[in-house]
Short mmCIF file of C-alpha atoms and ligand atoms in Angstrom, two decimals:
data_model
loop_
_atom_site.label_atom_id
_atom_site.label_comp_id
_atom_site.label_asym_id
_atom_site.label_seq_id
_atom_site.Cartn_x
_atom_site.Cartn_y
_atom_site.Cartn_z
CA MET P 1 101.52 108.02 53.15
CA LYS P 2 101.60 108.08 56.92
CA LEU P 3 101.69 104.91 59.01
CA ILE P 4 98.16 105.57 60.29
CA THR P 5 97.00 104.92 56.72
CA HIS P 6 99.22 101.88 56.32
CA ASN P 7 97.54 100.53 59.46
CA ILE P 8 94.09 100.56 57.84
CA LEU P 9 94.93 99.79 54.19
CA GLN P 10 94.16 96.38 52.74
CA ASN P 11 94.03 94.67 49.37
CA ASN P 12 90.41 93.73 48.64
CA MET P 13 91.21 91.13 46.01
CA LYS P 14 89.95 87.71 46.95
CA ASP P 15 93.03 85.57 47.35
CA GLY P 16 91.72 83.12 49.86
CA LYS P 17 92.86 85.15 52.84
CA LYS P 18 92.65 88.85 53.56
CA GLY P 19 95.25 91.14 52.05
CA TYR P 20 96.29 92.65 55.39
CA PRO P 21 98.64 93.93 56.64
CA LEU P 22 100.47 95.07 53.53
CA VAL P 23 104.24 94.64 53.57
CA LEU P 24 105.85 98.09 53.47
CA GLN P 25 109.08 98.86 51.66
CA ALA P 26 110.32 102.43 51.67
CA THR P 27 113.12 103.92 49.61
CA LYS P 28 112.38 107.55 50.49
CA ILE P 29 110.95 108.81 53.78
CA ASP P 30 110.17 112.38 54.87
CA LYS P 31 109.52 113.70 58.34
CA VAL P 32 106.63 116.11 58.67
CA ILE P 33 105.23 118.02 61.62
CA ALA P 34 101.66 117.35 62.72
CA GLU P 35 99.77 118.95 65.55
CA PHE P 36 99.68 116.73 68.64
CA ASN P 37 96.13 115.78 69.61
CA GLN P 38 95.79 113.47 72.60
CA GLU P 39 92.09 112.87 72.06
CA PHE P 40 92.55 111.87 68.44
CA LEU P 41 95.29 109.42 69.40
CA LEU P 42 93.10 107.84 72.07
CA ARG P 43 90.31 107.45 69.53
CA MET P 44 92.73 105.84 67.08
CA LEU P 45 94.11 103.46 69.73
CA ASP P 46 90.77 101.67 69.92
CA ARG P 47 91.00 100.74 66.24
CA LEU P 48 94.75 100.53 65.78
CA GLU P 49 96.46 97.22 65.05
CA TYR P 50 99.41 98.03 67.30
CA HIS P 51 101.54 95.06 66.25
CA VAL P 52 101.08 96.12 62.60
CA LEU P 53 102.39 99.58 63.46
CA ILE P 54 105.40 98.08 65.25
CA HIS P 55 106.06 95.80 62.30
CA ALA P 56 105.76 98.73 59.85
CA LEU P 57 108.33 100.70 61.87
CA GLU P 58 110.59 97.65 61.81
CA MET P 59 110.25 97.35 58.02
CA ILE P 60 111.41 100.95 57.56
CA GLY P 61 114.20 100.60 60.13
CA MET P 62 112.68 102.80 62.87
CA LYS P 63 111.41 100.33 65.40
CA ASP P 64 113.24 101.42 68.52
CA PHE P 65 111.19 104.34 69.78
CA LEU P 66 107.97 102.42 70.57
CA PRO P 67 107.64 99.42 72.90
CA ILE P 68 106.86 96.12 71.18
CA ILE P 69 103.82 95.59 73.40
CA LEU P 70 101.28 98.36 73.95
CA PRO P 71 101.85 99.55 77.54
CA GLU P 72 98.99 99.44 80.04
CA ASN P 73 97.63 102.87 80.94
CA CYS P 74 99.50 104.20 77.93
CA SER P 75 97.23 107.27 77.75
CA GLU P 76 98.87 108.57 80.93
CA ASP P 77 102.36 108.00 79.55
CA GLU P 78 103.19 111.33 77.95
CA ALA P 79 106.43 110.16 76.32
CA PHE P 80 104.68 107.15 74.82
CA MET P 81 101.82 109.24 73.42
CA LYS P 82 104.29 111.70 71.83
CA ASN P 83 106.11 108.81 70.19
CA LEU P 84 102.87 107.22 69.04
CA HIS P 85 101.87 110.57 67.51
CA HIS P 86 105.18 110.74 65.69
CA ALA P 87 104.91 107.15 64.44
CA LEU P 88 101.35 107.51 63.13
CA LEU P 89 101.34 111.03 61.72
CA GLU P 90 104.83 112.41 61.19
CA ILE P 91 106.60 109.75 59.14
CA ASP P 92 105.67 110.21 55.48
CA ILE P 93 106.52 107.39 53.08
CA ILE P 94 107.37 109.18 49.82
CA GLU P 95 108.68 106.38 47.59
CA GLY P 96 108.41 102.63 47.98
CA GLU P 97 105.86 99.90 47.67
CA LEU P 98 103.14 98.02 49.47
CA ILE P 99 103.00 94.28 48.92
CA CYS P 100 99.96 92.06 49.46
CA PRO P 101 100.98 89.38 51.99
CA GLU P 102 98.70 86.87 50.27
CA SER P 103 99.22 87.35 46.53
CA GLY P 104 102.49 89.25 46.40
CA ARG P 105 100.79 91.94 44.30
CA LYS P 106 102.82 95.15 44.52
CA PHE P 107 101.28 98.60 44.92
CA PRO P 108 103.84 101.31 44.17
CA ILE P 109 104.09 104.47 46.29
CA LYS P 110 105.12 107.54 44.29
CA ASP P 111 105.38 111.10 45.56
CA GLY P 112 103.72 109.98 48.78
CA ILE P 113 100.70 108.43 47.06
CA PRO P 114 100.08 104.66 47.03
CA ASN P 115 98.68 103.43 43.72
CA MET P 116 95.89 101.02 44.61
CA LEU P 117 94.40 100.87 41.08
CA LEU P 118 93.55 97.37 39.88
CA THR P 119 93.43 96.05 36.34
CA ASP P 120 90.04 95.08 34.89
CA GLU P 121 90.88 91.41 35.51
CA GLU P 122 91.81 92.12 39.11
CA GLU P 123 88.63 94.15 39.53
CA MET P 124 86.61 91.00 38.83
CA ALA P 125 88.34 89.34 41.80
CA VAL P 126 87.46 92.03 44.37
CA ASP P 127 85.70 90.60 47.39
CA SER P 128 82.43 92.52 47.61
CA GLU P 129 80.49 90.18 49.84
CA PRO P 130 78.73 92.35 52.41
CA LYS P 131 79.97 91.95 55.98
CA SER P 132 77.50 92.11 58.82
CA LYS P 133 77.83 94.87 61.43
CA MET A 1 73.14 117.89 24.04
CA SER A 2 74.96 116.72 27.08
CA HIS A 3 77.92 118.49 28.59
CA ARG A 4 78.24 116.17 31.53
CA PRO A 5 81.89 115.27 32.08
CA GLU A 6 80.96 111.60 32.61
CA HIS A 7 80.11 111.44 28.90
CA THR A 8 83.50 112.53 27.66
CA GLY A 9 85.27 109.46 29.05
CA PRO A 10 86.53 107.98 32.27
CA ALA A 11 87.19 110.33 35.19
CA GLU A 12 90.92 109.66 35.15
CA LEU A 13 91.10 111.00 31.59
CA TYR A 14 88.68 113.88 32.10
CA TYR A 15 90.51 115.23 35.13
CA ASN A 16 93.81 115.63 33.32
CA SER A 17 96.29 118.24 34.45
CA VAL A 18 94.49 121.07 32.63
CA GLU A 19 91.12 120.21 34.18
CA ALA A 20 92.78 119.64 37.55
CA ARG A 21 94.20 123.19 37.51
CA LYS A 22 90.79 124.58 36.57
CA TYR A 23 89.34 122.91 39.63
CA THR A 24 91.75 124.62 41.93
CA GLN A 25 91.82 128.05 40.28
CA ASN A 26 88.18 128.64 39.34
CA GLY A 27 86.62 130.59 42.19
CA ARG A 28 83.09 129.57 41.33
CA ILE A 29 83.93 125.84 41.24
CA ILE A 30 85.76 126.17 44.55
CA GLU A 31 82.84 128.00 46.15
CA VAL A 32 80.26 125.42 45.01
CA GLN A 33 82.49 122.55 46.12
CA LEU A 34 83.08 124.14 49.51
CA THR A 35 79.38 124.82 50.12
CA MET A 36 78.52 121.21 49.32
CA THR A 37 81.32 119.96 51.57
CA GLN A 38 80.07 122.12 54.45
CA ARG A 39 76.57 120.76 53.93
CA ALA A 40 77.79 117.13 53.74
CA VAL A 41 79.78 117.54 56.98
CA GLU A 42 76.76 119.22 58.59
CA ILE A 43 74.58 116.23 57.64
CA LEU A 44 77.24 113.85 59.04
CA ASN A 45 76.43 115.53 62.35
CA LEU A 46 79.70 114.54 64.02
CA PRO A 47 80.07 114.89 67.79
CA ALA A 48 81.42 118.34 68.72
CA ASP A 49 85.06 118.78 69.75
CA CYS A 50 85.88 115.18 69.01
CA PRO A 51 88.44 114.60 66.25
CA GLN A 52 87.25 111.96 63.75
CA LEU A 53 88.85 109.88 61.03
CA LEU A 54 86.96 110.47 57.77
CA LEU A 55 87.15 109.07 54.27
CA ASP A 56 86.74 111.38 51.25
CA ILE A 57 85.69 109.39 48.18
CA GLY A 58 86.78 111.26 45.05
CA CYS A 59 88.86 113.74 47.06
CA GLY A 60 90.27 115.40 43.93
CA SER A 61 92.65 118.24 44.74
CA GLY A 62 91.76 118.14 48.43
CA LEU A 63 89.39 121.13 48.63
CA SER A 64 86.91 119.19 50.77
CA GLY A 65 89.75 117.73 52.79
CA GLU A 66 91.01 121.18 53.72
CA TYR A 67 87.60 122.00 55.15
CA ILE A 68 87.63 118.71 57.10
CA THR A 69 91.06 119.65 58.47
CA GLU A 70 89.78 123.10 59.49
CA GLN A 71 87.01 121.36 61.42
CA GLY A 72 89.65 119.50 63.42
CA HIS A 73 89.27 116.07 61.82
CA HIS A 74 91.68 113.77 60.03
CA TRP A 75 90.95 112.34 56.61
CA VAL A 76 92.12 109.94 53.94
CA GLY A 77 91.23 110.72 50.33
CA LEU A 78 90.78 108.38 47.40
CA ASP A 79 90.75 109.59 43.80
CA ILE A 80 91.19 108.04 40.36
CA SER A 81 92.88 111.11 38.84
CA GLN A 82 96.65 111.30 39.31
CA ALA A 83 96.56 114.90 38.05
CA MET A 84 94.10 115.95 40.77
CA LEU A 85 96.12 114.17 43.45
CA ASP A 86 99.29 115.86 42.19
CA VAL A 87 97.60 119.22 42.77
CA ALA A 88 96.56 118.07 46.25
CA ARG A 89 100.19 117.13 47.02
CA GLU A 90 101.40 120.48 45.73
CA ARG A 91 98.92 122.24 47.99
CA GLU A 92 100.31 120.23 50.91
CA VAL A 93 96.96 119.03 52.21
CA ASP A 94 97.03 117.31 55.60
CA GLY A 95 95.15 114.15 54.62
CA ASP A 96 96.75 111.07 53.13
CA LEU A 97 96.01 110.48 49.45
CA LEU A 98 95.43 107.24 47.56
CA LEU A 99 95.19 106.67 43.82
CA GLY A 100 92.29 104.30 43.41
CA ASP A 101 88.98 103.56 41.70
CA MET A 102 85.93 103.63 44.00
CA GLY A 103 84.23 101.14 41.68
CA GLN A 104 86.89 98.63 42.71
CA GLY A 105 85.99 99.17 46.34
CA VAL A 106 87.63 101.23 49.07
CA PRO A 107 90.78 99.40 50.23
CA PHE A 108 90.44 99.46 54.01
CA ARG A 109 90.03 96.91 56.76
CA PRO A 110 86.70 96.79 58.61
CA GLY A 111 85.47 99.38 61.10
CA VAL A 112 88.14 102.06 60.79
CA PHE A 113 86.34 105.24 59.65
CA ASP A 114 84.03 107.44 61.72
CA GLY A 115 82.35 108.73 58.60
CA ALA A 116 82.68 109.29 54.87
CA ILE A 117 81.86 112.07 52.46
CA SER A 118 81.91 112.33 48.70
CA ILE A 119 81.34 115.45 46.63
CA SER A 120 80.27 115.19 42.97
CA ALA A 121 82.00 111.85 42.39
CA VAL A 122 79.74 108.84 42.76
CA GLN A 123 77.68 109.56 39.62
CA TRP A 124 80.77 108.54 37.62
CA LEU A 125 79.89 104.94 38.55
CA CYS A 126 76.73 105.14 36.44
CA ASN A 127 78.80 105.10 33.26
CA ALA A 128 80.45 102.04 31.79
CA ASP A 129 83.65 103.06 30.02
CA THR A 130 84.93 99.62 29.09
CA LYS A 131 83.19 96.34 28.36
CA GLN A 132 84.32 94.92 31.67
CA HIS A 133 82.92 97.80 33.70
CA ASN A 134 79.52 96.82 34.96
CA PRO A 135 77.97 99.90 36.66
CA VAL A 136 75.68 97.91 38.96
CA LYS A 137 78.48 95.65 40.16
CA ARG A 138 80.81 98.63 40.67
CA MET A 139 78.21 100.50 42.74
CA TYR A 140 77.65 97.37 44.80
CA THR A 141 81.40 96.94 45.32
CA LEU A 142 81.82 100.56 46.46
CA PHE A 143 78.91 100.36 48.88
CA SER A 144 79.78 96.96 50.34
CA THR A 145 83.43 97.88 50.98
CA LEU A 146 82.41 101.31 52.31
CA TYR A 147 79.89 99.70 54.65
CA SER A 148 82.61 97.42 55.93
CA ALA A 149 85.22 100.20 56.38
CA LEU A 150 82.85 102.35 58.48
CA ARG A 151 82.52 101.90 62.21
CA ARG A 152 79.21 100.77 63.66
CA GLY A 153 76.80 103.70 63.72
CA ALA A 154 78.88 105.78 61.27
CA LYS A 155 77.38 107.67 58.35
CA ALA A 156 78.33 108.41 54.77
CA VAL A 157 77.04 111.51 52.99
CA LEU A 158 77.48 111.39 49.23
CA GLN A 159 76.58 114.45 47.18
CA VAL A 160 75.72 113.25 43.69
CA TYR A 161 74.70 114.61 40.31
CA PRO A 162 72.66 111.77 38.82
CA GLU A 163 71.50 112.20 35.25
CA ASN A 164 68.00 110.97 35.89
CA SER A 165 65.83 109.43 38.58
CA GLU A 166 66.66 105.89 37.39
CA GLN A 167 70.34 106.42 38.21
CA MET A 168 69.43 107.79 41.62
CA GLU A 169 67.15 104.84 42.33
CA LEU A 170 69.84 102.41 41.23
CA LEU A 171 72.44 104.03 43.52
CA THR A 172 70.03 104.04 46.46
CA PHE A 173 69.00 100.45 45.79
CA GLN A 174 72.58 99.17 45.64
CA ALA A 175 73.43 101.02 48.87
CA THR A 176 70.42 99.51 50.63
CA LYS A 177 71.30 96.04 49.35
CA VAL A 178 74.59 95.97 51.29
CA GLY A 179 72.93 96.98 54.57
CA PHE A 180 72.87 100.78 54.59
CA THR A 181 69.72 102.56 55.74
CA GLY A 182 68.88 106.19 55.04
CA GLY A 183 67.97 107.84 51.80
CA LEU A 184 68.04 110.95 49.72
CA VAL A 185 68.07 114.54 51.01
CA ILE A 186 67.19 117.07 48.32
CA ASP A 187 68.15 120.67 49.11
CA PHE A 188 66.42 123.47 47.20
CA PRO A 189 64.25 120.98 45.24
CA HIS A 190 62.38 123.69 43.33
CA SER A 191 65.40 125.45 41.89
CA SER A 192 67.04 123.69 38.97
CA LYS A 193 70.22 125.66 39.61
CA ALA A 194 70.52 125.35 43.37
CA LYS A 195 69.05 121.85 43.73
CA LYS A 196 71.51 119.45 45.37
CA LEU A 197 71.17 115.77 46.12
CA TYR A 198 72.80 114.07 49.10
CA LEU A 199 72.61 110.32 49.52
CA CYS A 200 72.72 109.89 53.31
CA LEU A 201 73.69 106.41 54.37
CA PHE A 202 73.72 104.97 57.88
CA THR A 203 75.36 101.80 59.10
CA GLY A 204 73.58 99.62 61.65
CA GLY A 205 72.90 100.74 65.17
CA ALA A 206 70.39 103.12 66.67
CA PRO A 207 67.41 104.29 64.60
CA VAL A 208 68.19 107.51 62.80
CA HIS A 209 66.34 110.65 61.84
CA MET A 210 66.78 111.84 58.30
CA PRO A 211 68.18 115.36 58.04
CA VAL A 212 65.78 118.14 57.05
CA PRO A 213 66.37 119.44 53.50
CA LEU A 214 67.12 123.13 52.93
ZN1 LIG D 1 73.21 112.49 29.15
#
């Protein structure tokens, strides 16, 4: 699981509040190589929760290569965009777990794949109220 | 006599490691899957030369995902079969993979995906495999969480194999109930072999034109 996915993942179980962002604990991390695409990164920036990304990097002990606050005119900052690319797409969480900040429910990550499966009881508690657009 | 896989048990049991291998080694299955993926992406009608973030519901071994990658887009795949996802990992697909049950909703915060596809997966929701599984509620949960996870104006194209017109109507009705517009595109309607159904769903925004069937 890359951090771009961590940035959009949430636990849908109704626990009062929303299950986002998920706490990330990693025991095994791989580095992969992804093709740099400036346009894709710009498109992701408009939906990214930047502070969640920074916090995720912190939780896996890699916080130092991105600024804590998103820089202004960051799209023109080549070094920043390269680092953002690396943070979102080249860090692969292989083993670990995701933890719901609200309920404490743990979702294990094995061989790079988070297990988001709920039990039948938990399924009953999924928030399926439609949201307006 | 029915040979539909949905009738032999839940998807996570049907797509065991033997079935999962079949899906990645059988040339005919691959070809059919790829053709339907190409058609689903065509119906999505994404802006040219603009990399998108897509969701693949029931991504299996990542065959559809590889096509999405070739088209220059990024994707996240959700599947209930660990065996299929294991094959996808082995094949080193580019998309991120999640083990999950679409009937429990797609686990994403609002407004993050530019589009969604699903190939031959959503009809599994029509079957109840335990007492707790209520097909109508599970369809509703999938559609409402999918609607939420899509960006304003985004589309979802779901290729389905319903067993009968009642199932198709139920799926369409539940999708409409959560706010989707759109409807069914039936390609090759007069050939029982080639006939393919695509549920084309649009989130709010500008009025849309339904795609022309083949
Ligand atoms: Zn039947």
